[in-house]
Coordinates of C-alpha atoms in Angstrom, one line a residue:
E1 CA 286.4 182.1 28.3
Y2 CA 289.8 181.0 29.4
V3 CA 289.8 181.6 33.1
G4 CA 290.0 179.2 36.2
V5 CA 287.4 181.3 38.2
P6 CA 284.0 181.0 37.0
P7 CA 282.3 184.8 37.3
R8 CA 280.0 185.8 39.9
W9 CA 277.1 185.5 37.3
A10 CA 277.9 181.7 36.6
V11 CA 278.0 180.9 40.4
N12 CA 274.5 182.8 40.9
G13 CA 273.0 180.6 38.0
A14 CA 274.3 177.7 39.3
R15 CA 273.4 178.3 42.7
A16 CA 270.1 179.2 41.8
A17 CA 269.6 175.9 39.8
I18 CA 270.0 173.8 43.1
D19 CA 267.9 175.8 45.0
A20 CA 265.4 175.1 42.5
G21 CA 266.0 171.3 43.0
A22 CA 268.4 170.5 40.8
A23 CA 270.6 167.4 42.3
L24 CA 273.9 168.5 40.5
V25 CA 275.4 171.4 38.3
V26 CA 277.7 171.0 35.7
T27 CA 278.9 174.2 33.8
N28 CA 280.9 174.2 30.6
H29 CA 282.5 176.5 27.8
P30 CA 285.1 178.7 29.2
H31 CA 287.7 176.2 27.7
V32 CA 289.1 175.5 30.9
I33 CA 288.9 173.3 34.0
Q34 CA 287.4 175.7 36.7
G35 CA 287.0 173.7 40.0
M36 CA 283.9 172.7 42.1
E37 CA 281.9 173.4 45.4
L38 CA 279.4 172.0 47.6
Y39 CA 276.8 174.5 47.9
K40 CA 273.7 173.1 50.2
G41 CA 275.5 169.8 50.1
R42 CA 275.0 169.6 46.2
P43 CA 278.1 169.5 43.9
I44 CA 278.1 172.1 41.4
V45 CA 281.0 171.1 39.0
Y46 CA 282.2 174.7 37.5
S47 CA 283.7 173.6 33.8
P48 CA 284.9 170.5 33.2
G49 CA 287.1 171.6 30.5
N50 CA 287.5 170.6 27.1
F51 CA 286.8 166.8 26.0
I52 CA 287.2 167.6 22.2
L53 CA 288.3 170.9 20.6
D54 CA 290.8 172.3 18.0
Q55 CA 293.0 174.3 20.2
M56 CA 295.9 172.9 20.9
W57 CA 298.3 175.8 21.9
G58 CA 298.3 174.9 25.7
V59 CA 297.8 172.2 28.8
E60 CA 294.8 174.2 29.4
V61 CA 293.2 173.8 26.8
R62 CA 294.1 170.5 25.7
S63 CA 292.6 169.1 28.8
G64 CA 289.9 168.3 30.5
C65 CA 287.4 165.2 32.8
A66 CA 284.9 163.0 31.8
L67 CA 282.4 162.9 34.9
D68 CA 280.8 159.6 36.3
V69 CA 278.3 160.2 38.8
T70 CA 276.2 157.8 40.4
F71 CA 273.1 158.6 41.8
R72 CA 270.6 157.2 44.7
G73 CA 267.4 158.2 44.1
R74 CA 267.6 162.1 43.6
D75 CA 271.0 162.2 45.8
V76 CA 274.3 162.2 44.3
A77 CA 276.4 159.5 45.8
R78 CA 279.4 159.5 44.1
L79 CA 281.5 161.5 41.6
R80 CA 284.6 160.5 39.9
F81 CA 286.7 162.5 37.7
H82 CA 288.3 161.1 34.5
G83 CA 291.1 163.0 32.8
V84 CA 291.5 163.1 29.3
E85 CA 294.1 165.2 27.1
I86 CA 293.4 165.8 23.0
E87 CA 295.6 164.8 20.6
E88 CA 296.0 165.7 17.0
F89 CA 292.7 168.4 17.5
H90 CA 289.8 165.7 17.8
R91 CA 291.1 162.6 19.6
P92 CA 290.6 162.5 23.8
R93 CA 292.7 159.7 25.4
P94 CA 292.3 158.8 28.9
M95 CA 295.1 160.6 31.3
T96 CA 297.8 158.9 32.4
A97 CA 297.9 158.9 36.3
G98 CA 301.1 161.5 36.7
E99 CA 298.7 163.7 34.1
Q100 CA 295.7 163.5 36.0
A101 CA 297.1 164.3 39.3
N102 CA 298.5 167.4 37.7
L103 CA 294.9 168.0 36.3
M104 CA 293.6 168.0 39.2
D105 CA 295.7 169.7 41.1
R106 CA 294.5 172.5 39.3
F107 CA 291.0 171.8 39.5
W108 CA 291.3 171.9 43.0
A109 CA 293.3 175.1 43.3
N110 CA 290.5 177.0 41.6
S111 CA 288.2 175.3 43.7
D112 CA 290.3 176.8 46.3
R113 CA 290.4 180.3 44.6
L114 CA 286.5 180.0 44.0
A115 CA 286.1 179.5 48.2
A116 CA 288.2 182.1 49.0
R117 CA 286.6 185.1 46.6
D118 CA 283.4 184.2 48.2
R119 CA 285.1 184.5 51.6
G120 CA 286.5 187.9 50.8
E121 CA 289.9 187.0 50.7

């Protein structure tokens, strides 16, 4: 929990789901956003963060993404992220453009950290 890069066992499990035929994998539970990767041309979103949670102690746990996925047959044709900020312990609201930009900066930084770890950096 609360780490920006998924553990190797979670990555292995998500990739195994793609190997077994999944078109898209979305993991959950760390309470923070973790980024994404394309594996064999298929997206894996590692924890889009929180949508409703009763922890208000940091921006990392008060925010997350709602995913908008469009399929063409079995293939993902479009994947969009809509940032949400949790207010008053239970009320998600759409983020402003600036808030979403900051959220996505963290999301892509975590994606880069995952890729660097895979390269052995």
